[in-house]
mmCIF file of C-alpha atoms in Angstrom:
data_model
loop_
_atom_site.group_PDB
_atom_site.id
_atom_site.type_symbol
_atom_site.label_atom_id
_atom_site.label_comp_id
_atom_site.label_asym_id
_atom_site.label_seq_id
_atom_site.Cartn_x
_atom_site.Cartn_y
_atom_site.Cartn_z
ATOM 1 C CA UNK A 165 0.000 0.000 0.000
ATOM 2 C CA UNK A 166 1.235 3.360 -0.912
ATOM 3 C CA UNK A 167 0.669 6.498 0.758
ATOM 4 C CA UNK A 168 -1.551 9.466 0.023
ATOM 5 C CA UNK A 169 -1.627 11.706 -3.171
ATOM 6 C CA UNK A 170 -0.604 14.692 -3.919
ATOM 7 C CA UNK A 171 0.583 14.406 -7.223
ATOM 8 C CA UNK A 172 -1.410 17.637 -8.900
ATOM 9 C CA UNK A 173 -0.495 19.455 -5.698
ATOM 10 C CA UNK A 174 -2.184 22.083 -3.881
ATOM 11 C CA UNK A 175 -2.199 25.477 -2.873
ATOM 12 C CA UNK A 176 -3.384 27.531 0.263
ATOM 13 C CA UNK A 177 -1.863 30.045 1.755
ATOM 14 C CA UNK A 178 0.201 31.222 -0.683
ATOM 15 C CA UNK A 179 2.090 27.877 -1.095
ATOM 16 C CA UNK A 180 1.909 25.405 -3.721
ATOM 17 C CA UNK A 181 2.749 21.492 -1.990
ATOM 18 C CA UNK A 182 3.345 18.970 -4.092
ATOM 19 C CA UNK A 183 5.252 15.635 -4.388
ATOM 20 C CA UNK A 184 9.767 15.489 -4.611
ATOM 21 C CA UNK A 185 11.099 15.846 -7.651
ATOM 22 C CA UNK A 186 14.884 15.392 -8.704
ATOM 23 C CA UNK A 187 15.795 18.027 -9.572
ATOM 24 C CA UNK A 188 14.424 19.757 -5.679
ATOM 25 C CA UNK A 189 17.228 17.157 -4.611
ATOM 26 C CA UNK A 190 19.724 20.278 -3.884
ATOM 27 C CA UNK A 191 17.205 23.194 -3.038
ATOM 28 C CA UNK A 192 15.817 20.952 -0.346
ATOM 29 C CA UNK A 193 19.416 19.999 1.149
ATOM 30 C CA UNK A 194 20.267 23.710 1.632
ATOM 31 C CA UNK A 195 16.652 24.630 2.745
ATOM 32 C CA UNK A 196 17.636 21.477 5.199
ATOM 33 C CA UNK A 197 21.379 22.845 6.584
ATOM 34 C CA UNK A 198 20.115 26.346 6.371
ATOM 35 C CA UNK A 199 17.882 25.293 9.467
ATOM 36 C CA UNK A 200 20.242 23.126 11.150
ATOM 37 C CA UNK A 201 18.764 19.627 10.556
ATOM 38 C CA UNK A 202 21.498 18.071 8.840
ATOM 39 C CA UNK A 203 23.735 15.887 11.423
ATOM 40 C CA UNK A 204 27.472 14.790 9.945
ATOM 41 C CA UNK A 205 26.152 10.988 10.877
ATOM 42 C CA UNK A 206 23.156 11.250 8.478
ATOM 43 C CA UNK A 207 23.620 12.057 4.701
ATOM 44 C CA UNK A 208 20.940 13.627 2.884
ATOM 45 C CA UNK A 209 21.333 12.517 -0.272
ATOM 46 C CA UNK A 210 20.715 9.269 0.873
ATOM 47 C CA UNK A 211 17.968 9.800 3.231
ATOM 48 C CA UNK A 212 15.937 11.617 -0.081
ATOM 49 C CA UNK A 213 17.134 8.279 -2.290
ATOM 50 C CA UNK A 214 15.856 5.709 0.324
ATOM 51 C CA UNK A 215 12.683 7.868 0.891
ATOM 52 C CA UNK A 216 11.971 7.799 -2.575
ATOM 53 C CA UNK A 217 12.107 4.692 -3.543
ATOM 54 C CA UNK A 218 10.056 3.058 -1.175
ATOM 55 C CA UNK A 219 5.857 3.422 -1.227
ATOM 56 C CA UNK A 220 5.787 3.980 2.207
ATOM 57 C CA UNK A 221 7.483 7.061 2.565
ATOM 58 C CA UNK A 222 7.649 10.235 0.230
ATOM 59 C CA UNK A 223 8.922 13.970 0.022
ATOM 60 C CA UNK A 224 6.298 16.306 0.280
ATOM 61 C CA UNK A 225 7.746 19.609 -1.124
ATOM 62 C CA UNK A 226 5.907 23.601 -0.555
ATOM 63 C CA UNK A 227 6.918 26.294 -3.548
ATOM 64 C CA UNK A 228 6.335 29.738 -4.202
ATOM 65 C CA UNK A 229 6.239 30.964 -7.371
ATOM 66 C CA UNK A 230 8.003 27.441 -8.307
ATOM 67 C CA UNK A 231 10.721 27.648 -5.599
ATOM 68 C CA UNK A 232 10.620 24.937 -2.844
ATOM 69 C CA UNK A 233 10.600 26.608 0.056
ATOM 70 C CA UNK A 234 9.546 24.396 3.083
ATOM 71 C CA UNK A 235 9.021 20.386 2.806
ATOM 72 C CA UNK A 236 8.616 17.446 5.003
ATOM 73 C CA UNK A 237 9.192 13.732 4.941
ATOM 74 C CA UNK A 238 6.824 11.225 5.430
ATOM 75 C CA UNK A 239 6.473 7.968 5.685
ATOM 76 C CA UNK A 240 4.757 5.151 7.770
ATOM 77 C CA UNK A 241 6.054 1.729 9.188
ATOM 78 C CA UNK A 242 3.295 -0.469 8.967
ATOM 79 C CA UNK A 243 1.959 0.550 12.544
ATOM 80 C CA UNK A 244 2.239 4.611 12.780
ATOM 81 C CA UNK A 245 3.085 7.411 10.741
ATOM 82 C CA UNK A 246 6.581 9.501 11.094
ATOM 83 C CA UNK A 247 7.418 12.802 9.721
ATOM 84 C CA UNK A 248 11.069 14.317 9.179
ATOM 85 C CA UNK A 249 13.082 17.141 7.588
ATOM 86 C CA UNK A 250 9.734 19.534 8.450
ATOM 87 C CA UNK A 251 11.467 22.899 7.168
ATOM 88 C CA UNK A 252 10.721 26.247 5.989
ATOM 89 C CA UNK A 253 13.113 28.914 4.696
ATOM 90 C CA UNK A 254 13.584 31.543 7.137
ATOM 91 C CA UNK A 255 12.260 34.326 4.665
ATOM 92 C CA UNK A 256 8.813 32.616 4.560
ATOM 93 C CA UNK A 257 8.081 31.462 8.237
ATOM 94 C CA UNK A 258 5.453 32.933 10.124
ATOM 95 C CA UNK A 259 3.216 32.660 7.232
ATOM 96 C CA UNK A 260 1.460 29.382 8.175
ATOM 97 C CA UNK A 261 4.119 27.292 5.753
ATOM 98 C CA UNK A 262 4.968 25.054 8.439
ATOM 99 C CA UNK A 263 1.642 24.255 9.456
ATOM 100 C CA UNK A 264 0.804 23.601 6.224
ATOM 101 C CA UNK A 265 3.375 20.848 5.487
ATOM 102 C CA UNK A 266 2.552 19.065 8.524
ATOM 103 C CA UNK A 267 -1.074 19.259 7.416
ATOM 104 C CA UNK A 268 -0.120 17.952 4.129
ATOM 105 C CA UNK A 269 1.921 15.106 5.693
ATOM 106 C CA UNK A 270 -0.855 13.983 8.067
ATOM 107 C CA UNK A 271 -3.484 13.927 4.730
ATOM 108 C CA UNK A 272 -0.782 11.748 3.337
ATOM 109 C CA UNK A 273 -0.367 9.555 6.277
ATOM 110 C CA UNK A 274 -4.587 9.779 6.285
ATOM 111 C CA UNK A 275 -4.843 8.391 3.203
ATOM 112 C CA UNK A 276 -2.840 5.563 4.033
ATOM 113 C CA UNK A 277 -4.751 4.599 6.786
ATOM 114 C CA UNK A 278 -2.378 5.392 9.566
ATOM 115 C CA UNK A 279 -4.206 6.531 12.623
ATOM 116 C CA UNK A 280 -1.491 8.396 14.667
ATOM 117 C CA UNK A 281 1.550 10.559 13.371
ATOM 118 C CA UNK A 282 4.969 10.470 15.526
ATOM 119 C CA UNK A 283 7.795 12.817 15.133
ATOM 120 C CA UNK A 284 10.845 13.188 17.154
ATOM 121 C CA UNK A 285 11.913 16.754 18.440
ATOM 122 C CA UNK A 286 15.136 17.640 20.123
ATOM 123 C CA UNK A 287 14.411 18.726 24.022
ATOM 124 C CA UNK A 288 16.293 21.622 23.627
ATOM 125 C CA UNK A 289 14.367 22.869 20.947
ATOM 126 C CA UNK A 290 11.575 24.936 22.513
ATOM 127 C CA UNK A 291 10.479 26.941 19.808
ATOM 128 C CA UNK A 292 9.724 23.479 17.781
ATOM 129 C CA UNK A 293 8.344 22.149 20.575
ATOM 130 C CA UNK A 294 6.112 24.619 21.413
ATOM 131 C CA UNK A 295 5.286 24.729 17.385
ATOM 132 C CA UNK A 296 4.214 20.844 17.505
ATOM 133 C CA UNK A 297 1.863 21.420 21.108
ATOM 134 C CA UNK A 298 -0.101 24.198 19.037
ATOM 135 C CA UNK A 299 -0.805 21.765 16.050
ATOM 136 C CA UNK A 300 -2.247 19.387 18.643
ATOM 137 C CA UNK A 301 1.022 17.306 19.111
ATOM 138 C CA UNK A 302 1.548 16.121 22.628
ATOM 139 C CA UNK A 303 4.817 14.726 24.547
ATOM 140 C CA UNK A 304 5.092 11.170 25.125
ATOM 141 C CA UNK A 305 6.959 9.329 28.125
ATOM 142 C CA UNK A 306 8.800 6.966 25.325
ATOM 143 C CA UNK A 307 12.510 7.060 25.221
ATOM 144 C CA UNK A 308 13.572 6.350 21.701
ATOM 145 C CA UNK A 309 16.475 4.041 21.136
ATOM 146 C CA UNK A 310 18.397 3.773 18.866
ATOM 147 C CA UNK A 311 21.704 1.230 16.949
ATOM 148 C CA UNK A 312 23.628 2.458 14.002
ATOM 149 C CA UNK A 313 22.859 -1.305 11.582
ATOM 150 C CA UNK A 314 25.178 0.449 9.066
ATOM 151 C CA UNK A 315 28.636 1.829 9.975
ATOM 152 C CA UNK A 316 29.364 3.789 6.781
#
């Protein structure tokens, strides 16, 4: 089963979403370093490949006037639904761009019948925090885990 559609895209508030495409490959790695979620351990290129080619998971991608300018990754694991990479250039937040990626990604996961969404947030990220708690988001008790399976 594949996730949700977005193929023709959408747009409201001012931003167009709509599925990855190759060639947003290096617009979304800067949009992703400019807001300091790229880690030296995980490489982006191949975090966009794997996404890709699996129908579970997908790159949902916001433009203006044709230039991505937030996105989010989405994908489900059989059980729940799991968003990452949520970004939004600095020149267009406080617009409502944020809110509506993470809209966009719970349609998707919606659509493919997952009935809770999960994202992980660093603790000493208030603002984010406090972001996620608006959209309805709560905290959870779980400690996440976690073993590297590949060393390179």
């Amino acid at each position: 089963m594949s996730g949700g559609s977005v193929e023709g895209g959408s747009v409201e508030r001012g931003l167009a979403v709509r599925a990855f495409r190759p060639e947003d490959r290096d617009a979304l790695i800067a949009l992703w370093t400019a807001g300091g979620l790229t880690v030296p351990w995980n490489d982006p290129v191949s975090d966009i490949a794997l996404a890709m080619s699996r129908p579970n998971s997908t790159i949902l991608v916001g433009t203006e006037d044709g230039r991505p300018v937030a996105s989010v990754m989405v994908g489900y694991d059989g059980h729940r639904g799991w968003f990452y990479y949520l970004a939004v250039d600095a020149a267009c937040r406080r617009r409502g761009h944020g809110r509506r990626m993470v809209e966009a990604a719970e349609a998707w996961l919606t659509e493919a019948g997952m009935p809770k969404a999960m994202l992980m947030v660093r603790d000493s990220n208030h603002a984010v925090l406090a972001f996620y708690e608006r959209l309805g988001y709560a905290r959870s008790d779980t400690i996440v885990m976690q073993k590297w399976l590949k060393t390179s």
